[in-house]
Coordinates of C-alpha atoms in Angstrom, one line a residue:
M1 CA -57.1 -104.0 88.4
A2 CA -56.8 -105.1 84.7
D3 CA -60.5 -106.2 84.5
E4 CA -61.6 -102.9 85.8
A5 CA -59.6 -101.0 83.3
K6 CA -60.7 -103.3 80.5
A7 CA -64.4 -102.8 81.5
K8 CA -63.8 -99.0 81.3
G9 CA -62.1 -99.4 77.9
N10 CA -65.0 -101.4 76.6
A11 CA -67.5 -98.9 77.8
A12 CA -65.6 -96.0 76.2
F13 CA -65.3 -98.0 73.0
S14 CA -69.1 -98.7 72.9
A15 CA -69.7 -94.9 73.4
G16 CA -67.4 -94.1 70.5
N17 CA -64.7 -92.5 72.8
F18 CA -61.8 -94.4 71.1
T19 CA -59.0 -92.3 72.6
D20 CA -60.3 -92.9 76.1
A21 CA -60.7 -96.6 75.2
I22 CA -57.0 -96.8 74.2
N23 CA -55.9 -95.2 77.4
H24 CA -57.9 -97.7 79.5
F25 CA -56.8 -100.7 77.5
T26 CA -53.2 -99.5 77.8
E27 CA -53.6 -99.3 81.6
A28 CA -55.1 -102.8 81.6
I29 CA -52.1 -104.1 79.5
N30 CA -49.6 -102.7 81.9
L31 CA -51.4 -104.7 84.7
A32 CA -51.8 -107.9 82.6
P33 CA -49.2 -107.8 79.7
T34 CA -49.9 -111.4 78.6
N35 CA -53.7 -111.0 78.1
H36 CA -54.3 -111.3 74.4
V37 CA -57.8 -109.9 74.6
L38 CA -56.5 -106.5 75.8
Y39 CA -54.2 -106.1 72.8
S40 CA -57.1 -107.2 70.5
N41 CA -59.4 -104.5 72.0
R42 CA -56.8 -101.8 71.7
S43 CA -56.1 -102.8 68.1
A44 CA -59.8 -102.3 67.3
A45 CA -59.7 -98.8 69.0
Y46 CA -56.6 -97.8 67.1
A47 CA -58.2 -99.0 63.8
S48 CA -61.4 -96.9 64.7
L49 CA -59.1 -93.8 64.8
G50 CA -57.4 -94.7 61.5
K51 CA -54.1 -95.5 63.3
Y52 CA -53.6 -98.7 61.4
S53 CA -49.8 -99.0 62.1
D54 CA -50.5 -99.1 65.9
A55 CA -53.5 -101.4 65.2
L56 CA -51.2 -103.7 63.3
S57 CA -48.7 -103.8 66.1
D58 CA -51.3 -104.8 68.7
A59 CA -52.9 -107.3 66.3
Q60 CA -49.6 -109.0 65.8
K61 CA -49.1 -109.1 69.5
T62 CA -52.5 -110.7 69.9
V63 CA -51.6 -113.5 67.5
D64 CA -48.2 -114.0 69.1
L65 CA -49.8 -114.4 72.5
K66 CA -52.6 -116.7 71.3
S67 CA -52.1 -118.1 67.8
D68 CA -55.2 -120.3 68.0
W69 CA -57.6 -117.5 68.5
A70 CA -59.5 -116.6 65.3
K71 CA -60.4 -113.1 66.3
G72 CA -56.7 -112.1 66.5
Y73 CA -56.4 -112.8 62.8
S74 CA -59.5 -110.7 62.1
R75 CA -57.8 -107.8 63.9
L76 CA -54.6 -108.5 61.9
G77 CA -56.5 -108.6 58.6
A78 CA -58.3 -105.3 59.4
A79 CA -55.1 -103.5 60.2
H80 CA -53.4 -104.8 57.0
S81 CA -56.4 -103.7 55.0
G82 CA -56.2 -100.2 56.5
L83 CA -52.6 -100.0 55.5
H84 CA -53.5 -101.3 52.0
H85 CA -51.4 -104.4 52.6
Y86 CA -54.1 -106.5 50.9
D87 CA -51.9 -109.6 50.3
D88 CA -51.1 -109.7 54.0
A89 CA -54.7 -109.0 54.9
V90 CA -55.9 -111.9 52.7
S91 CA -53.3 -114.2 54.3
A92 CA -54.4 -113.2 57.9
Y93 CA -58.1 -113.8 57.2
K94 CA -57.3 -117.2 55.7
K95 CA -55.3 -118.2 58.7
G96 CA -58.2 -117.2 60.9
L97 CA -60.6 -119.3 58.9
E98 CA -58.4 -122.3 59.3
I99 CA -59.1 -122.0 63.0
D100 CA -62.8 -121.1 62.8
P101 CA -64.1 -121.9 59.3
N102 CA -67.6 -120.7 60.1
N103 CA -66.6 -117.2 61.3
E104 CA -68.7 -114.8 59.3
G105 CA -66.6 -111.8 60.3
L106 CA -63.5 -113.4 58.9
K107 CA -65.4 -114.5 55.7
S108 CA -66.6 -111.0 55.2
G109 CA -63.2 -109.5 55.8
L110 CA -61.6 -111.9 53.4
A111 CA -64.0 -111.1 50.7
D112 CA -63.4 -107.3 51.2
A113 CA -59.6 -107.8 51.2
Q114 CA -59.7 -109.9 48.1
S115 CA -61.8 -107.4 46.3
A116 CA -59.5 -104.5 47.3
Q117 CA -56.5 -106.7 46.3
A118 CA -57.9 -107.2 42.8
R119 CA -58.6 -103.5 42.4
S120 CA -55.2 -102.4 43.6
R121 CA -53.3 -104.5 41.1
G122 CA -52.2 -102.7 38.0
P123 CA -51.4 -104.1 34.5
A124 CA -50.3 -107.7 34.7
A125 CA -46.5 -108.1 35.1
P126 CA -44.5 -110.3 32.7
P127 CA -45.0 -114.0 33.7
S128 CA -42.3 -115.3 36.0
P129 CA -40.1 -118.1 34.7
F130 CA -40.9 -119.9 37.9
G131 CA -44.7 -119.8 37.5
D132 CA -46.6 -119.2 40.8
A133 CA -43.9 -120.8 43.0
F134 CA -43.7 -117.6 45.1
S135 CA -47.3 -116.6 45.1
G136 CA -49.7 -116.6 48.0
P137 CA -49.5 -118.3 51.4
E138 CA -48.8 -121.6 49.7
M139 CA -45.1 -120.6 49.5
W140 CA -44.8 -120.4 53.3
T141 CA -46.8 -123.6 53.7
K142 CA -44.3 -125.5 51.5
L143 CA -41.3 -124.0 53.2
T144 CA -42.7 -124.9 56.6
A145 CA -43.6 -128.4 55.6
D146 CA -40.1 -129.2 54.3
A147 CA -37.6 -130.2 57.0
S148 CA -34.7 -128.6 55.0
T149 CA -36.2 -125.1 55.0
R150 CA -38.4 -125.1 58.1
G151 CA -35.5 -123.8 60.3
Y152 CA -34.8 -120.8 57.9
L153 CA -38.2 -119.4 58.8
Q154 CA -36.9 -118.6 62.2
Q155 CA -34.2 -116.3 60.6
P156 CA -35.5 -112.8 60.0
D157 CA -33.1 -112.0 57.1
F158 CA -34.3 -115.1 55.2
V159 CA -37.9 -114.3 55.8
N160 CA -37.4 -110.7 54.5
M161 CA -35.6 -111.9 51.4
M162 CA -38.5 -114.3 50.6
K163 CA -41.1 -111.6 51.2
D164 CA -39.2 -109.4 48.8
I165 CA -39.1 -112.2 46.2
Q166 CA -42.8 -112.9 46.7
K167 CA -43.6 -109.2 46.0
N168 CA -41.4 -109.1 42.9
P169 CA -40.1 -112.5 41.6
S170 CA -37.6 -110.7 39.4
N171 CA -35.7 -109.8 42.6
L172 CA -34.7 -113.5 42.9
N173 CA -31.5 -112.7 41.0
L174 CA -30.4 -110.5 43.9
Y175 CA -30.4 -113.4 46.3
L176 CA -29.2 -116.4 44.3
K177 CA -25.8 -116.3 46.1
D178 CA -27.5 -117.1 49.3
Q179 CA -27.6 -120.9 49.7
R180 CA -30.8 -120.8 51.8
V181 CA -32.7 -119.1 48.9
M182 CA -31.4 -121.7 46.5
Q183 CA -32.6 -124.5 48.9
A184 CA -36.0 -122.8 49.2
L185 CA -36.2 -122.5 45.4
G186 CA -35.6 -126.2 45.0
V187 CA -38.4 -127.0 47.5
L188 CA -40.9 -124.6 45.8
L189 CA -40.1 -126.1 42.4
G190 CA -40.1 -129.6 43.6
V191 CA -36.6 -130.3 42.4
K192 CA -33.3 -131.0 44.2
L193 CA -30.8 -128.1 43.6
S194 CA -27.2 -128.4 44.5
T195 CA -26.5 -125.5 46.9
R196 CA -23.3 -126.6 48.6
M197 CA -19.9 -125.3 47.3
P198 CA -16.8 -127.0 48.6
E199 CA -15.1 -125.1 51.5
E200 CA -11.4 -124.5 51.5
D201 CA -10.9 -127.2 54.1
D202 CA -13.2 -129.8 52.3
E203 CA -11.4 -132.9 51.3
M204 CA -11.3 -133.5 47.6
P205 CA -10.3 -136.8 45.9
E206 CA -6.7 -136.6 44.7
A207 CA -7.5 -138.0 41.3
S208 CA -9.8 -135.1 40.5
T209 CA -7.0 -132.6 40.6
E210 CA -4.6 -134.6 38.5
R211 CA -6.6 -135.4 35.4
K212 CA -10.1 -135.6 33.8
R213 CA -11.8 -138.8 33.0
P214 CA -11.9 -139.7 29.3
A215 CA -15.6 -138.9 29.0
E216 CA -14.9 -135.4 30.2
T217 CA -12.0 -134.5 27.8
E218 CA -12.6 -132.5 24.7
H219 CA -12.9 -134.2 21.4
V220 CA -9.6 -134.3 19.5
K221 CA -8.6 -135.9 16.3
E222 CA -8.3 -139.7 16.7
E223 CA -4.6 -139.8 15.6
K224 CA -3.6 -137.2 18.3
R225 CA -5.6 -138.7 21.2
P226 CA -3.2 -139.1 24.1
E227 CA -2.6 -142.5 25.8
P228 CA -4.8 -142.9 28.9
E229 CA -2.9 -142.3 32.0
P230 CA -2.8 -145.1 34.6
E231 CA -5.3 -144.9 37.5
P232 CA -3.8 -143.5 40.7
E233 CA -2.9 -146.0 43.3
P234 CA -5.5 -146.1 46.2
M235 CA -4.2 -144.1 49.2
E236 CA -3.4 -146.2 52.2
V237 CA -5.7 -145.4 55.1
P238 CA -3.8 -144.7 58.4
E239 CA -4.3 -147.4 61.0
E240 CA -5.7 -145.0 63.5
E241 CA -8.4 -143.7 61.1
K242 CA -9.2 -147.3 60.2
E243 CA -9.8 -148.1 63.8
I244 CA -12.1 -145.1 64.3
K245 CA -14.2 -146.1 61.4
E246 CA -14.5 -149.6 62.7
K247 CA -15.6 -148.3 66.1
K248 CA -18.2 -146.1 64.5
A249 CA -19.5 -149.0 62.5
K250 CA -19.7 -151.2 65.6
A251 CA -21.5 -148.3 67.5
Q252 CA -24.1 -148.1 64.8
K253 CA -24.7 -151.9 65.0
E254 CA -25.1 -151.5 68.8
K255 CA -27.6 -148.7 68.2
E256 CA -29.6 -150.8 65.8
A257 CA -29.6 -153.7 68.3
G258 CA -30.8 -151.2 71.0
N259 CA -33.6 -150.0 68.8
A260 CA -34.8 -153.5 68.2
A261 CA -34.7 -154.3 71.9
Y262 CA -36.6 -151.1 72.7
K263 CA -39.4 -152.0 70.2
K264 CA -39.7 -155.3 72.0
K265 CA -39.8 -153.4 75.3
D266 CA -36.7 -155.2 76.5
F267 CA -35.5 -152.1 78.1
E268 CA -32.5 -153.5 80.1
T269 CA -31.0 -155.0 76.9
A270 CA -31.6 -151.8 75.0
I271 CA -29.7 -149.8 77.7
Q272 CA -26.8 -152.2 77.4
H273 CA -26.6 -151.8 73.7
Y274 CA -26.9 -148.0 73.8
T275 CA -24.2 -147.8 76.6
K276 CA -21.9 -149.9 74.5
A277 CA -22.5 -147.6 71.5
I278 CA -21.7 -144.6 73.6
E279 CA -18.4 -146.2 74.7
L280 CA -17.5 -146.9 71.1
D281 CA -18.4 -143.5 69.7
D282 CA -18.8 -140.4 71.8
G283 CA -19.3 -138.2 68.8
D284 CA -22.9 -139.2 68.1
I285 CA -25.4 -137.8 70.8
S286 CA -28.2 -139.9 69.3
F287 CA -26.9 -142.9 71.4
I288 CA -27.3 -140.8 74.5
T289 CA -30.8 -139.5 73.7
N290 CA -32.0 -143.0 72.8
R291 CA -30.8 -144.3 76.2
A292 CA -32.6 -141.3 77.8
A293 CA -35.8 -142.4 76.0
V294 CA -35.5 -145.9 77.5
Y295 CA -35.0 -144.5 81.0
L296 CA -38.1 -142.3 80.4
E297 CA -40.1 -145.3 79.4
M298 CA -39.0 -147.2 82.5
G299 CA -40.0 -144.3 84.7
K300 CA -36.3 -143.6 85.7
Y301 CA -36.8 -139.9 85.3
E302 CA -33.6 -138.8 87.1
E303 CA -31.4 -141.0 84.9
C304 CA -33.3 -139.7 81.8
I305 CA -32.7 -136.1 82.8
K306 CA -29.0 -136.8 83.5
D307 CA -28.6 -138.3 80.0
C308 CA -30.4 -135.4 78.4
D309 CA -28.1 -132.9 80.1
T310 CA -25.1 -134.9 78.9
A311 CA -26.4 -135.0 75.3
V312 CA -27.0 -131.2 75.3
E313 CA -23.6 -130.4 76.7
R314 CA -21.8 -132.8 74.3
G315 CA -24.0 -131.6 71.4
R316 CA -22.9 -128.0 72.0
E317 CA -19.2 -129.2 72.0
L318 CA -19.7 -131.1 68.7
R319 CA -22.0 -128.4 67.2
S320 CA -24.6 -131.1 66.6
D321 CA -27.7 -130.5 64.6
Y322 CA -30.1 -128.2 66.5
K323 CA -32.8 -130.7 66.0
M324 CA -30.8 -133.2 68.1
I325 CA -30.3 -130.6 70.9
A326 CA -34.1 -129.9 70.8
R327 CA -34.9 -133.6 71.0
A328 CA -32.7 -134.0 74.1
L329 CA -34.4 -130.9 75.7
T330 CA -37.8 -132.2 74.9
R331 CA -37.1 -135.5 76.5
K332 CA -35.8 -133.8 79.6
G333 CA -38.9 -131.6 79.7
T334 CA -41.1 -134.7 79.5
A335 CA -39.3 -136.4 82.4
L336 CA -39.6 -133.2 84.5
A337 CA -43.4 -133.0 83.6
K338 CA -43.7 -136.6 84.9
L339 CA -42.0 -135.7 88.1
A340 CA -44.1 -132.6 88.4
K341 CA -47.2 -134.7 88.9
S342 CA -45.9 -135.4 92.4
S343 CA -43.7 -132.4 93.0
K344 CA -46.4 -130.0 91.7
D345 CA -43.6 -127.9 90.0
F346 CA -44.4 -127.6 86.3
E347 CA -42.5 -124.4 85.9
V348 CA -39.1 -126.1 85.4
A349 CA -40.6 -128.4 82.7
I350 CA -42.2 -125.5 81.0
E351 CA -38.9 -123.6 80.9
V352 CA -37.1 -126.6 79.3
F353 CA -39.8 -127.1 76.7
Q354 CA -39.5 -123.4 75.8
K355 CA -35.7 -123.8 75.4
A356 CA -36.3 -126.8 73.1
L357 CA -38.6 -124.7 70.9
T358 CA -35.9 -122.0 70.5
E359 CA -33.7 -124.8 69.1
H360 CA -36.3 -126.3 66.8
R361 CA -40.1 -125.5 66.6
N362 CA -41.4 -129.1 66.7
P363 CA -45.2 -129.7 66.9
D364 CA -44.7 -132.5 69.4
T365 CA -42.7 -130.2 71.7
L366 CA -45.2 -127.4 71.4
K367 CA -48.0 -129.9 72.3
K368 CA -46.1 -131.0 75.4
L369 CA -45.5 -127.4 76.4
N370 CA -49.2 -126.6 76.1
E371 CA -50.0 -129.7 78.2
A372 CA -47.6 -128.6 80.9
E373 CA -49.0 -125.1 81.0
K374 CA -52.5 -126.5 81.2
A375 CA -51.5 -128.8 84.0
K376 CA -49.9 -125.9 85.9
K377 CA -53.0 -123.8 85.4
E378 CA -55.3 -126.5 86.6
L379 CA -53.1 -127.1 89.6
E380 CA -53.2 -123.4 90.5
Q381 CA -57.0 -123.4 90.1
Q382 CA -57.3 -126.4 92.4
E383 CA -55.1 -124.7 95.0
Y384 CA -57.0 -121.4 94.6
F385 CA -60.4 -123.1 94.7
S386 CA -62.5 -122.0 97.7
P387 CA -66.3 -121.9 97.5
Q388 CA -66.5 -120.2 100.9
I389 CA -64.3 -117.3 99.8
A390 CA -66.1 -117.2 96.4
D391 CA -69.4 -116.6 98.2
E392 CA -67.8 -113.9 100.3
E393 CA -66.4 -112.1 97.2
R394 CA -69.8 -112.4 95.5
E395 CA -71.5 -110.7 98.5
K396 CA -69.0 -107.9 98.4
G397 CA -69.7 -107.5 94.7
N398 CA -73.5 -107.4 95.4
Q399 CA -72.9 -104.6 97.9
F400 CA -70.9 -102.5 95.4
F401 CA -73.6 -103.2 92.8
K402 CA -76.3 -101.8 95.1
E403 CA -74.1 -98.7 95.6
M404 CA -73.8 -98.4 91.7
K405 CA -70.0 -98.8 92.0
Y406 CA -70.0 -101.2 89.0
P407 CA -66.2 -101.4 88.3
E408 CA -65.6 -102.4 92.0
A409 CA -68.4 -104.9 91.7
V410 CA -66.8 -106.5 88.6
K411 CA -63.5 -106.8 90.5
H412 CA -65.1 -108.9 93.3
Y413 CA -67.3 -110.9 91.0
T414 CA -64.2 -111.8 89.0
E415 CA -62.4 -112.9 92.2
S416 CA -65.4 -115.0 93.1
I417 CA -65.3 -116.7 89.7
K418 CA -61.6 -117.5 90.2
R419 CA -62.3 -119.0 93.5
N420 CA -65.2 -121.1 92.2
P421 CA -65.4 -121.2 88.3
N422 CA -68.5 -123.4 88.4
D423 CA -70.8 -120.9 90.2
P424 CA -73.4 -119.6 87.7
K425 CA -74.5 -116.8 90.0
A426 CA -71.2 -115.0 89.9
Y427 CA -71.3 -115.0 86.1
S428 CA -74.9 -113.8 86.2
N429 CA -74.1 -110.9 88.5
R430 CA -71.0 -109.9 86.6
A431 CA -73.1 -109.9 83.4
A432 CA -75.4 -107.4 85.0
C433 CA -72.4 -105.2 85.9
Y434 CA -71.1 -105.3 82.4
T435 CA -74.5 -104.4 81.1
K436 CA -74.5 -101.3 83.3
L437 CA -71.1 -100.4 82.1
A438 CA -72.2 -100.8 78.4
A439 CA -69.6 -103.5 78.0
L440 CA -72.3 -105.6 76.2
P441 CA -70.1 -108.3 74.5
E442 CA -68.5 -109.2 77.8
G443 CA -72.0 -109.2 79.5
L444 CA -73.3 -111.5 76.8
K445 CA -70.4 -113.8 77.2
D446 CA -70.9 -114.1 81.0
A447 CA -74.7 -114.6 80.5
E448 CA -74.0 -117.5 78.1
K449 CA -71.5 -119.0 80.5
C450 CA -74.0 -118.8 83.2
I451 CA -76.6 -120.8 81.1
E452 CA -73.9 -123.2 80.1
L453 CA -73.1 -124.0 83.7
D454 CA -76.7 -124.3 84.7
P455 CA -79.3 -124.4 81.9
T456 CA -82.1 -124.4 84.5
F457 CA -80.9 -121.1 86.1
V458 CA -83.7 -118.7 85.0
K459 CA -81.7 -115.6 85.9
G460 CA -79.2 -116.4 83.2
Y461 CA -81.9 -116.0 80.5
T462 CA -83.0 -112.7 81.8
R463 CA -79.4 -111.5 81.8
K464 CA -78.8 -112.7 78.3
G465 CA -82.1 -111.3 77.0
A466 CA -81.4 -107.9 78.5
V467 CA -77.9 -107.7 76.9
Q468 CA -79.3 -108.7 73.5
F469 CA -82.1 -106.1 73.9
F470 CA -79.6 -103.4 74.6
M471 CA -77.6 -104.6 71.6
K472 CA -80.9 -104.0 69.6
E473 CA -81.0 -107.7 68.6
Y474 CA -84.7 -107.9 69.4
E475 CA -85.4 -111.2 67.7
K476 CA -82.6 -112.9 69.5
A477 CA -83.6 -111.4 72.8
L478 CA -87.2 -112.5 72.2
K479 CA -86.0 -116.1 71.6
T480 CA -83.9 -116.0 74.8
Y481 CA -86.8 -114.8 76.9
Q482 CA -89.1 -117.5 75.5
E483 CA -86.5 -120.2 76.4
G484 CA -86.5 -118.9 79.9
L485 CA -90.3 -119.0 80.1
K486 CA -90.2 -122.7 79.3
L487 CA -88.5 -123.1 82.7
D488 CA -90.6 -120.5 84.6
P489 CA -93.8 -119.5 82.7
Q490 CA -94.9 -117.0 85.3
N491 CA -91.6 -115.1 85.6
Q492 CA -92.6 -111.4 85.4
E493 CA -89.1 -110.3 84.3
L494 CA -89.1 -112.7 81.4
L495 CA -92.7 -111.7 80.5
D496 CA -91.8 -108.0 80.5
G497 CA -88.8 -108.8 78.3
V498 CA -91.0 -110.5 75.8
K499 CA -93.4 -107.5 75.7
R500 CA -90.6 -105.0 75.1
C501 CA -89.1 -107.1 72.3
V502 CA -92.5 -107.5 70.6
E503 CA -93.1 -103.8 70.8
Q504 CA -89.8 -103.0 69.1
I505 CA -90.3 -105.6 66.4
N506 CA -93.8 -104.4 65.7
K507 CA -92.6 -100.8 65.4
A508 CA -90.7 -101.8 62.2
G509 CA -93.8 -103.7 60.9
R510 CA -96.1 -100.7 61.4
G511 CA -93.5 -98.3 60.0
D512 CA -93.4 -96.4 63.3
L513 CA -89.6 -96.0 63.4
T514 CA -88.2 -92.5 63.3
P515 CA -85.8 -91.9 60.4
E516 CA -82.8 -92.2 62.7
E517 CA -84.1 -95.4 64.2
L518 CA -84.8 -96.8 60.8
K519 CA -81.3 -95.9 59.5
E520 CA -79.7 -97.4 62.5
R521 CA -81.7 -100.6 62.3
Q522 CA -81.0 -101.0 58.6
A523 CA -77.3 -100.5 59.2
K524 CA -77.3 -103.2 61.9
G525 CA -79.4 -105.5 59.8
M526 CA -77.1 -105.3 56.8
Q527 CA -74.3 -106.5 59.1
D528 CA -76.3 -109.6 60.0
P529 CA -75.1 -112.6 58.0
E530 CA -78.6 -114.0 57.9
I531 CA -80.0 -110.8 56.4
Q532 CA -77.1 -110.8 53.9
N533 CA -77.9 -114.3 52.8
I534 CA -81.6 -113.5 52.4
L535 CA -80.8 -110.4 50.2
T536 CA -78.3 -112.3 48.0
D537 CA -80.7 -115.3 47.5
P538 CA -81.9 -115.2 43.9
V539 CA -85.3 -116.7 44.9
M540 CA -85.9 -114.1 47.6
R541 CA -84.8 -111.3 45.2
Q542 CA -87.5 -112.5 42.8
V543 CA -90.0 -112.7 45.7
L544 CA -89.3 -109.1 46.7
S545 CA -89.6 -108.0 43.1
D546 CA -93.0 -109.7 42.8
F547 CA -94.3 -108.0 46.0
Q548 CA -93.7 -104.7 44.2
E549 CA -94.7 -105.5 40.6
N550 CA -96.8 -108.7 40.6
P551 CA -99.6 -108.8 43.3
K552 CA -100.9 -112.2 42.1
A553 CA -97.5 -113.8 42.5
A554 CA -97.0 -112.1 45.8
Q555 CA -100.2 -113.7 47.1
D556 CA -98.8 -117.1 46.2
H557 CA -95.6 -116.3 48.0
M558 CA -97.5 -115.4 51.1
K559 CA -98.8 -118.9 51.4
N560 CA -95.2 -120.2 51.8
P561 CA -94.3 -120.0 55.6
L562 CA -90.6 -120.2 54.9
V563 CA -90.7 -117.2 52.5
M564 CA -92.9 -115.2 54.9
D565 CA -90.5 -115.9 57.8
K566 CA -87.7 -114.4 55.7
I567 CA -89.9 -111.4 54.7
Q568 CA -90.6 -110.9 58.4
K569 CA -86.9 -110.8 59.2
L570 CA -86.4 -108.2 56.6
I571 CA -89.3 -106.1 58.0
N572 CA -87.9 -106.4 61.5
A573 CA -84.5 -105.3 60.3
G574 CA -86.0 -102.3 58.6
I575 CA -84.9 -103.4 55.2
V576 CA -88.5 -104.0 53.9
Q577 CA -91.2 -101.6 55.0
V578 CA -95.0 -102.3 54.9
R579 CA -97.2 -99.4 53.8

């Protein structure tokens, strides 16, 4: 099973066997190809081996599968940094921080990437005549925000051209013949550029080919100025064309009347006006989609779906704007999602929303797709929910755990969780398995979930404390054990955990750590954001200097409990040693 292969991969990774980890993660991906965490883990393993191209591919897949997961952008930034793509690395870290602004890993990665970016840049290039219009992620933000260029970002050739221009703005001259680039340039500069050239079959006013207006003629001597030619007679509009224009004008008036009725929630009247508009002009599918919206509001979902299908079919024939096609598909998907509440079939609605997004990536459509997928998942969970089977699976997991067959135990605990996601015992037991497999991050996550489900479940605190202890985060483990003792002061497992943590913390204070232990603890401490903040604090740097050079000032500092708390943290991390 995928979870079993993933657990093996995590164990191999923790042991530094990155090649084995890649093999296990690949096996898990083959079993669960849409699990974003698996690609993320394999990306980390590739990066650890210096295979940054493979790491980049997996990181990009992670982001594609789950674009709102901050860790995916951390993987993406790391891979780009490994390949010396520092601009892309900075962009990836910034996207991740938009999702999780307080993520210390992303902040650290961004700082490193920006530093490398500055070092990698050679002598400044001549200033671009367009300023910084093409610089940084702001370019993509502007192109995405503007309706006239948003669709171009779905076209790979346009994206590649813009990337090339962004790297070297002087390459703009190579692409000026492409109207999309000209349109993008106008958006970036905040000006309206004319990008449209008349096609061979475009209609041009007759008068424009016969003569120039006086203001456009060259200056000539007054005595030789030719007499102005008479204005051409207006062309007579054919009767048939005149009738079509009149019908279109009437259809627009009917549409406006329908819109007004819709706003007043006079749905029957709105339908009458939209129907009349459709009869007058079958070349505008907005009349059909508007009527579909009324049917949707009235709860007449079948009629809505029928109108949307007609709008899509007619829109294809007329080569209507892709946004109009997407709107019709979105309304159809909305109607199908409403019907799915009784039919329990969300799959067809999801499929229609996905088709709409291929036409135009609209945030509203994406939101409706996410809601439909969430509803489908909740429905599946409800149908799968069975506390009785969950207990049976948990007992099977317990038996395998006793036999020290931990991957098999994980499999049954996972099934138990699927059958009853609200049982803290299953999370607690799986956390114990992950700890045995050295898959410590997964074990910590399960232990925290166990406590979240039942804050009074003491076993959750022993599990969490054990994981933190094995991760050598002794202060955090001590805090966890102490929280558990508030619930059960006589719990021997918690008391033993406190004792072990205190012993490890005091080893640093007494200077009893071996050189290897000290080096390992210092390296781990330097990765802790709290330790980093203490060391970069100007006040604390002065305090540390006083402890070495000014004993009197040091005595004053020792009276400050906040300062001493920070000093103790540095001692526990092995950064400061007491002799």
